[in-house]
Short mmCIF file of C-alpha atoms in Angstrom, two decimals:
data_model
loop_
_atom_site.label_atom_id
_atom_site.label_comp_id
_atom_site.label_asym_id
_atom_site.label_seq_id
_atom_site.Cartn_x
_atom_site.Cartn_y
_atom_site.Cartn_z
CA MET H 1 76.68 74.95 126.33
CA ARG H 2 72.86 73.86 126.24
CA LYS H 3 74.25 70.61 127.93
CA LEU H 4 75.61 72.91 130.43
CA LEU H 5 73.14 74.72 131.30
CA TRP H 6 70.96 71.12 131.85
CA THR H 7 73.72 69.23 133.61
CA CYS H 8 73.54 72.61 136.65
CA CYS H 9 69.27 72.70 136.57
CA PHE H 10 69.62 69.12 136.88
CA ALA H 11 72.10 69.57 139.91
CA LEU H 12 70.17 72.29 141.27
CA TYR H 13 66.58 71.27 141.41
CA GLY H 14 67.93 67.91 143.27
CA LEU H 15 69.10 69.42 146.38
CA ALA H 16 66.29 71.46 146.23
CA SER H 17 64.25 68.17 147.01
CA THR H 18 66.01 67.39 149.06
CA SER H 19 65.49 70.03 151.40
CA GLN H 20 63.23 71.21 154.21
CA ALA H 21 61.83 74.29 153.24
CA ALA H 22 58.96 73.75 150.11
CA VAL H 23 61.44 75.41 148.03
CA PRO H 24 60.26 76.40 143.80
CA PRO H 25 63.56 75.31 141.34
CA PRO H 26 64.98 78.03 140.13
CA PRO H 27 64.16 79.62 136.85
CA PRO H 28 65.52 79.51 133.65
CA PRO H 29 68.13 81.30 133.27
CA SER H 30 67.12 85.11 130.79
CA SER H 31 68.59 86.32 127.84
CA THR H 32 70.94 88.44 129.82
CA ALA H 33 72.77 85.85 131.23
CA GLY H 34 75.04 85.89 128.38
CA SER H 35 73.57 82.79 125.71
CA ILE H 36 75.32 82.42 122.52
CA GLY H 37 71.92 84.44 120.37
CA ASP H 38 72.30 87.62 123.09
CA SER H 39 73.23 90.52 121.23
CA THR H 40 74.72 92.30 123.97
CA ASN H 41 76.16 88.96 124.74
CA ILE H 42 77.80 87.53 121.36
CA LEU H 43 81.72 88.18 122.74
CA ALA H 44 81.79 87.55 126.60
CA ALA H 45 78.96 83.59 125.49
CA ALA H 46 81.29 82.42 122.52
CA LYS H 47 84.25 83.51 124.50
CA LYS H 48 83.15 80.98 127.32
CA ALA H 49 81.83 78.57 124.83
CA GLY H 50 85.18 78.13 123.30
CA VAL H 51 84.06 78.53 119.56
CA LEU H 52 83.20 81.18 117.24
CA ARG H 53 80.56 80.91 115.01
CA VAL H 54 81.31 82.22 111.17
CA GLY H 55 78.95 82.04 109.09
CA SER H 56 80.59 81.50 104.97
CA GLU H 57 79.33 79.97 101.73
CA PRO H 58 80.19 77.31 100.39
CA ASP H 59 82.37 76.85 97.31
CA PHE H 60 84.32 80.07 97.92
CA PRO H 61 87.23 79.99 96.57
CA PRO H 62 89.10 81.48 97.39
CA LEU H 63 87.91 82.23 99.74
CA TYR H 64 86.29 79.57 101.16
CA TRP H 65 85.52 76.01 99.92
CA LEU H 66 86.63 72.33 100.86
CA GLY H 67 90.01 71.15 98.85
CA GLU H 68 90.28 67.65 97.82
CA ASP H 69 91.14 66.38 101.05
CA GLY H 70 88.50 67.08 102.53
CA LYS H 71 89.88 69.79 105.11
CA GLU H 72 88.84 73.94 104.71
CA LYS H 73 90.09 76.04 103.03
CA GLY H 74 90.62 78.89 101.30
CA PHE H 75 91.79 83.28 102.28
CA ASP H 76 88.43 83.85 104.54
CA TYR H 77 88.83 80.75 106.82
CA GLU H 78 92.51 82.07 107.69
CA MET H 79 91.43 84.58 108.74
CA ALA H 80 88.49 83.75 110.32
CA GLN H 81 91.31 81.64 112.53
CA LEU H 82 93.43 84.38 113.31
CA ILE H 83 90.85 86.34 114.48
CA ALA H 84 89.51 83.92 116.48
CA LYS H 85 92.91 83.45 117.53
CA GLU H 86 92.96 87.30 118.80
CA LEU H 87 89.88 87.40 120.77
CA GLY H 88 91.49 84.27 122.64
CA ILE H 89 88.72 82.24 120.96
CA PRO H 90 90.42 78.99 120.19
CA LYS H 91 88.18 77.10 117.72
CA ILE H 92 85.50 78.02 115.04
CA GLU H 93 82.92 76.56 113.20
CA ILE H 94 82.31 77.33 110.13
CA LYS H 95 78.47 77.62 109.32
CA ASP H 96 77.91 76.71 105.58
CA ALA H 97 74.80 78.86 103.27
CA ASP H 98 73.92 80.52 100.33
CA TYR H 99 76.03 84.77 100.66
CA ASP H 100 72.76 86.30 100.76
CA LYS H 101 70.59 84.34 104.42
CA LEU H 102 74.36 85.06 106.21
CA PRO H 103 73.02 88.42 106.85
CA ASP H 104 69.83 87.45 108.78
CA MET H 105 71.47 83.96 110.37
CA ALA H 106 73.48 86.41 112.66
CA ARG H 107 70.20 88.41 113.70
CA GLN H 108 68.45 85.48 114.39
CA GLY H 109 71.85 84.75 116.48
CA LYS H 110 72.58 81.52 113.77
CA ILE H 111 76.03 82.69 114.27
CA ASP H 112 78.34 85.22 115.27
CA ILE H 113 79.93 86.92 112.31
CA PHE H 114 79.67 86.35 108.67
CA ILE H 115 83.04 86.76 106.85
CA ALA H 116 82.32 86.33 103.16
CA GLY H 117 82.89 88.37 100.28
CA TYR H 118 81.03 90.86 101.68
CA GLY H 119 81.40 95.09 101.97
CA ALA H 120 79.81 96.49 104.83
CA ASP H 121 76.45 97.59 103.08
CA PRO H 122 74.78 100.58 105.36
CA GLU H 123 71.39 99.21 103.83
CA LEU H 124 71.24 95.27 105.22
CA SER H 125 69.58 96.64 108.47
CA GLY H 126 70.46 94.84 112.13
CA ILE H 127 73.75 94.68 111.06
CA GLU H 128 77.40 95.60 111.46
CA TRP H 129 80.44 96.32 109.82
CA SER H 130 83.75 95.62 110.32
CA ASN H 131 86.85 97.74 109.42
CA SER H 132 88.65 96.14 106.07
CA TYR H 133 90.17 93.47 105.82
CA LEU H 134 90.79 92.73 102.51
CA ASP H 135 91.67 96.20 100.46
CA TYR H 136 91.21 95.37 96.57
CA GLY H 137 89.59 96.59 93.93
CA LEU H 138 87.55 95.47 90.73
CA CYS H 139 89.64 94.60 87.50
CA LEU H 140 89.79 94.84 83.97
CA ILE H 141 89.90 90.83 82.35
CA VAL H 142 90.05 90.61 78.71
CA PRO H 143 91.46 88.56 75.29
CA LYS H 144 95.50 87.60 75.08
CA GLY H 145 96.64 90.76 72.86
CA SER H 146 93.24 92.46 72.99
CA PRO H 147 94.00 96.53 72.12
CA VAL H 148 92.68 96.91 75.62
CA LYS H 149 95.33 98.19 78.50
CA ASN H 150 93.01 100.59 80.34
CA ILE H 151 88.19 101.86 80.94
CA LYS H 152 89.73 104.68 78.96
CA GLN H 153 90.29 102.14 75.48
CA LEU H 154 86.67 100.33 76.31
CA LYS H 155 84.70 103.07 74.12
CA GLY H 156 82.35 101.59 71.89
CA LYS H 157 83.24 98.17 73.54
CA THR H 158 80.64 95.22 75.44
CA VAL H 159 81.41 95.38 78.76
CA GLY H 160 80.45 91.74 80.70
CA VAL H 161 79.78 92.22 84.31
CA TYR H 162 78.38 90.30 87.09
CA ASP H 163 75.10 90.50 88.41
CA ASP H 164 75.40 92.95 90.91
CA PRO H 165 73.90 96.59 90.43
CA VAL H 166 77.05 98.19 92.69
CA THR H 167 79.28 97.13 89.73
CA VAL H 168 76.77 97.62 87.28
CA ARG H 169 75.86 101.49 88.21
CA TRP H 170 80.25 102.05 88.96
CA VAL H 171 80.09 100.38 85.19
CA LYS H 172 77.76 103.31 84.30
CA ASP H 173 79.00 105.71 86.31
CA THR H 174 83.14 104.93 85.45
CA VAL H 175 83.21 104.00 81.52
CA PRO H 176 82.81 106.91 79.20
CA ASN H 177 80.70 105.98 76.03
CA ILE H 178 80.82 102.76 76.46
CA LYS H 179 78.42 101.07 73.99
CA ASP H 180 77.05 98.62 76.34
CA VAL H 181 76.49 96.23 79.25
CA LYS H 182 76.09 92.94 79.89
CA THR H 183 75.41 91.41 83.39
CA TYR H 184 75.61 87.29 84.05
CA MET H 185 75.23 85.06 87.15
CA GLY H 186 76.53 82.09 87.95
CA PRO H 187 79.70 80.39 87.70
CA GLY H 188 81.72 80.51 83.94
CA TRP H 189 80.77 83.53 82.71
CA LEU H 190 84.08 84.45 81.80
CA TYR H 191 83.06 82.74 78.73
CA HIS H 192 81.26 84.91 77.68
CA VAL H 193 84.52 86.97 77.17
CA ASP H 194 86.71 83.18 75.96
CA ASN H 195 83.84 83.34 72.94
CA ARG H 196 84.25 86.81 71.93
CA ASP H 197 80.44 87.25 73.19
CA VAL H 198 81.76 90.55 74.94
CA ASP H 199 84.93 92.71 74.43
CA ALA H 200 86.43 92.77 78.23
CA ALA H 201 84.63 92.39 81.39
CA ILE H 202 84.69 93.82 84.63
CA TYR H 203 84.40 91.81 88.35
CA ASP H 204 86.44 91.57 91.79
CA TYR H 205 90.18 91.06 91.93
CA PRO H 206 89.77 88.23 94.64
CA LEU H 207 87.80 86.34 93.18
CA THR H 208 88.34 86.48 88.89
CA VAL H 209 92.61 85.75 90.00
CA THR H 210 91.02 81.44 91.11
CA GLU H 211 88.26 81.98 88.10
CA ILE H 212 90.36 83.06 85.18
CA LYS H 213 93.53 79.99 85.43
CA SER H 214 90.45 77.90 83.54
CA PHE H 215 91.05 79.98 80.08
CA ASN H 216 94.13 81.28 79.02
CA ARG H 217 93.28 82.97 76.63
CA LEU H 218 92.60 85.49 79.48
CA HIS H 219 94.28 87.55 81.32
CA ILE H 220 93.88 90.54 83.41
CA ALA H 221 94.49 93.94 81.90
CA ALA H 222 94.62 96.42 84.75
CA PHE H 223 93.93 96.08 88.60
CA ASN H 224 92.58 98.46 91.52
CA LEU H 225 89.85 99.94 88.43
CA ASN H 226 88.34 101.30 91.92
CA GLU H 227 88.51 101.23 95.99
CA THR H 228 86.82 98.73 98.46
CA SER H 229 87.12 96.34 100.68
CA TYR H 230 85.69 92.49 102.80
CA ALA H 231 84.12 93.60 106.03
CA VAL H 232 83.29 91.17 109.10
CA GLY H 233 79.21 91.35 109.95
CA PHE H 234 77.49 90.70 112.61
CA LYS H 235 74.17 92.16 114.39
CA ALA H 236 74.03 95.11 115.50
CA ASP H 237 74.64 96.67 119.08
CA ASN H 238 77.58 94.67 119.51
CA LYS H 239 80.10 97.44 120.87
CA ASP H 240 82.06 94.89 121.91
CA LEU H 241 82.58 92.75 119.78
CA GLN H 242 82.40 95.23 116.71
CA ALA H 243 86.07 96.83 118.41
CA ALA H 244 87.81 93.66 120.10
CA ILE H 245 87.13 92.51 115.47
CA ASN H 246 89.14 95.56 114.47
CA ASN H 247 92.05 95.23 116.99
CA ALA H 248 92.56 91.71 115.60
CA ILE H 249 91.99 93.28 111.66
CA THR H 250 94.53 95.61 112.28
CA LYS H 251 97.08 93.08 114.16
CA ILE H 252 97.21 90.41 111.17
CA LYS H 253 97.66 92.83 108.81
CA ALA H 254 100.36 94.66 110.00
CA SER H 255 101.89 90.95 109.88
CA ASP H 256 104.71 88.45 107.49
CA GLN H 257 101.74 85.78 108.27
CA TYR H 258 98.35 88.12 106.40
CA THR H 259 100.71 88.48 103.39
CA ALA H 260 101.49 84.85 103.03
CA LEU H 261 97.74 84.48 102.97
CA ILE H 262 97.78 87.24 100.00
CA LYS H 263 100.96 85.54 98.13
CA GLU H 264 98.92 82.08 98.34
CA TYR H 265 95.41 82.48 97.98
CA MET H 266 95.50 85.74 95.45
CA PRO H 267 98.54 85.63 93.33
CA ALA H 268 99.76 87.29 90.23
CA HIS H 269 101.97 89.35 88.55
CA ALA H 270 102.41 93.29 88.03
CA THR H 271 100.42 93.72 84.56
CA THR H 272 103.65 94.44 81.72
CA GLU H 273 102.64 97.55 80.42
CA VAL H 274 104.19 100.40 81.70
CA PRO H 275 104.74 104.55 80.23
CA GLU H 276 107.30 104.41 77.47
CA ASN H 277 110.89 106.83 79.53
CA SER H 278 109.47 105.13 82.81
CA LYS H 279 112.42 104.32 85.99
CA LEU H 280 111.92 100.42 86.99
CA TYR H 281 112.61 98.08 89.75
CA THR H 282 112.98 94.78 90.03
CA VAL H 283 111.46 93.58 92.61
CA GLN H 284 113.63 90.58 94.16
CA GLU H 285 113.17 87.09 96.62
CA GLY H 286 110.50 88.13 100.28
CA GLU H 287 111.20 92.19 99.05
CA LEU H 288 108.25 94.40 100.38
CA LEU H 289 107.24 97.98 99.27
CA THR H 290 108.04 99.11 102.40
CA THR H 291 111.53 97.45 102.75
CA ILE H 292 111.91 98.33 98.81
CA ALA H 293 110.77 102.32 99.66
CA ALA H 294 113.50 102.51 102.38
CA LYS H 295 116.79 100.74 99.33
CA GLN H 296 115.54 103.08 96.78
CA LEU H 297 114.04 106.21 98.37
CA GLY H 298 115.69 106.42 102.04
CA ASP H 299 111.95 106.20 103.89
CA SER H 300 110.29 102.98 104.50
CA ALA H 301 106.93 104.83 104.68
CA ALA H 302 107.40 105.79 100.31
CA TRP H 303 105.97 102.41 99.82
CA LYS H 304 102.74 104.50 99.27
CA THR H 305 104.00 106.55 96.48
CA ILE H 306 105.30 103.48 95.26
CA TRP H 307 101.84 102.10 95.07
CA GLU H 308 99.85 104.95 93.56
CA LEU H 309 102.44 104.74 90.27
CA ASN H 310 102.19 101.22 90.30
CA LYS H 311 98.46 99.74 91.62
CA HIS H 312 96.78 99.83 88.30
CA ARG H 313 99.99 97.52 87.67
CA LEU H 314 99.43 95.52 90.75
CA PRO H 315 96.50 93.52 92.70
CA ASN H 316 97.80 94.41 96.74
CA PRO H 317 100.61 96.24 97.91
CA ASN H 318 101.26 92.26 99.58
CA ALA H 319 101.30 90.43 96.49
CA LEU H 320 105.17 91.37 95.29
CA GLU H 321 105.91 88.50 93.07
CA LYS H 322 109.80 87.81 92.86
CA GLY H 323 110.67 88.95 88.98
CA ASP H 324 107.68 91.93 89.06
CA GLN H 325 109.00 95.07 87.38
CA LEU H 326 107.84 98.60 89.62
CA ILE H 327 107.28 102.16 88.19
CA MET H 328 109.35 104.18 89.60
CA PRO H 329 109.64 108.35 91.18
CA THR H 330 111.81 109.51 88.34
CA SER H 331 113.32 111.68 91.54
CA THR H 332 114.49 109.61 95.49
CA LYS H 333 112.81 113.04 97.32
CA VAL H 334 108.83 111.98 97.57
CA THR H 335 105.96 114.03 98.94
CA PRO H 336 105.28 113.66 101.95
#
């Protein structure tokens, strides 16, 4: 775009120099002309440029990373592509930066949006947020064979958490009578659970699914300990961009492609722990909660009833795998 503006100015100057009257060259384009960094024209400028500049944290699987073939991959990367497509923008350009620097890059107009595992944080001034593009919860990680199956059984235990103030506060406020909370930073922090330095760990489900692959002696005992979400961030005062992104996210989350992305980047089977005498249903190939609800309960909208019974055993309602056993209502009568 910078090249285009220079060419236009050069052409106008040439025309002015050949006219009989002395006409001064046109002034440079004002900030309201739709420049990329203009807070009120981000969407229009990105459409004009044909590129949506997306900030993301590098080497952050399963959200964003470079594969061994050098190609960009990840849930956030593909979501950014789908969002751009819905906005009518043919291309995205990833701008790598440390996680905590992305909001400032948006404020400065260096990126149009950032999508990097951020929750909608009202304390970040000058930043506004989309609706959720991924709903998830914290999960409980324990050694295989541990008697701990849920957070109620952490009484008197030492719990490890990633060094995030929100998570630490949630654990201290929610988990009853724990002995201690230890915080860790950096990759490989699950080693502390594996080495029994702590009895259990509590961590974001989307990231746990990838990181736990290196620890064969650990497993996820419970999902969705709380309810939280990831959102797209961008410079404040861009209501048109916000509305467009929200519309895009709504369409994407209702699509089969979204379900496929969940299964590709965040696969996880349901836990085997079920209450005694539970009525169970075994998931068949290609089934969704909606199709199961329609077949078993007579109403596809009753998927939420099944989800409530299983949300501590399943990471995401889109993440069903063949062979998963679901706890089902004991009655086909579903309360609205």
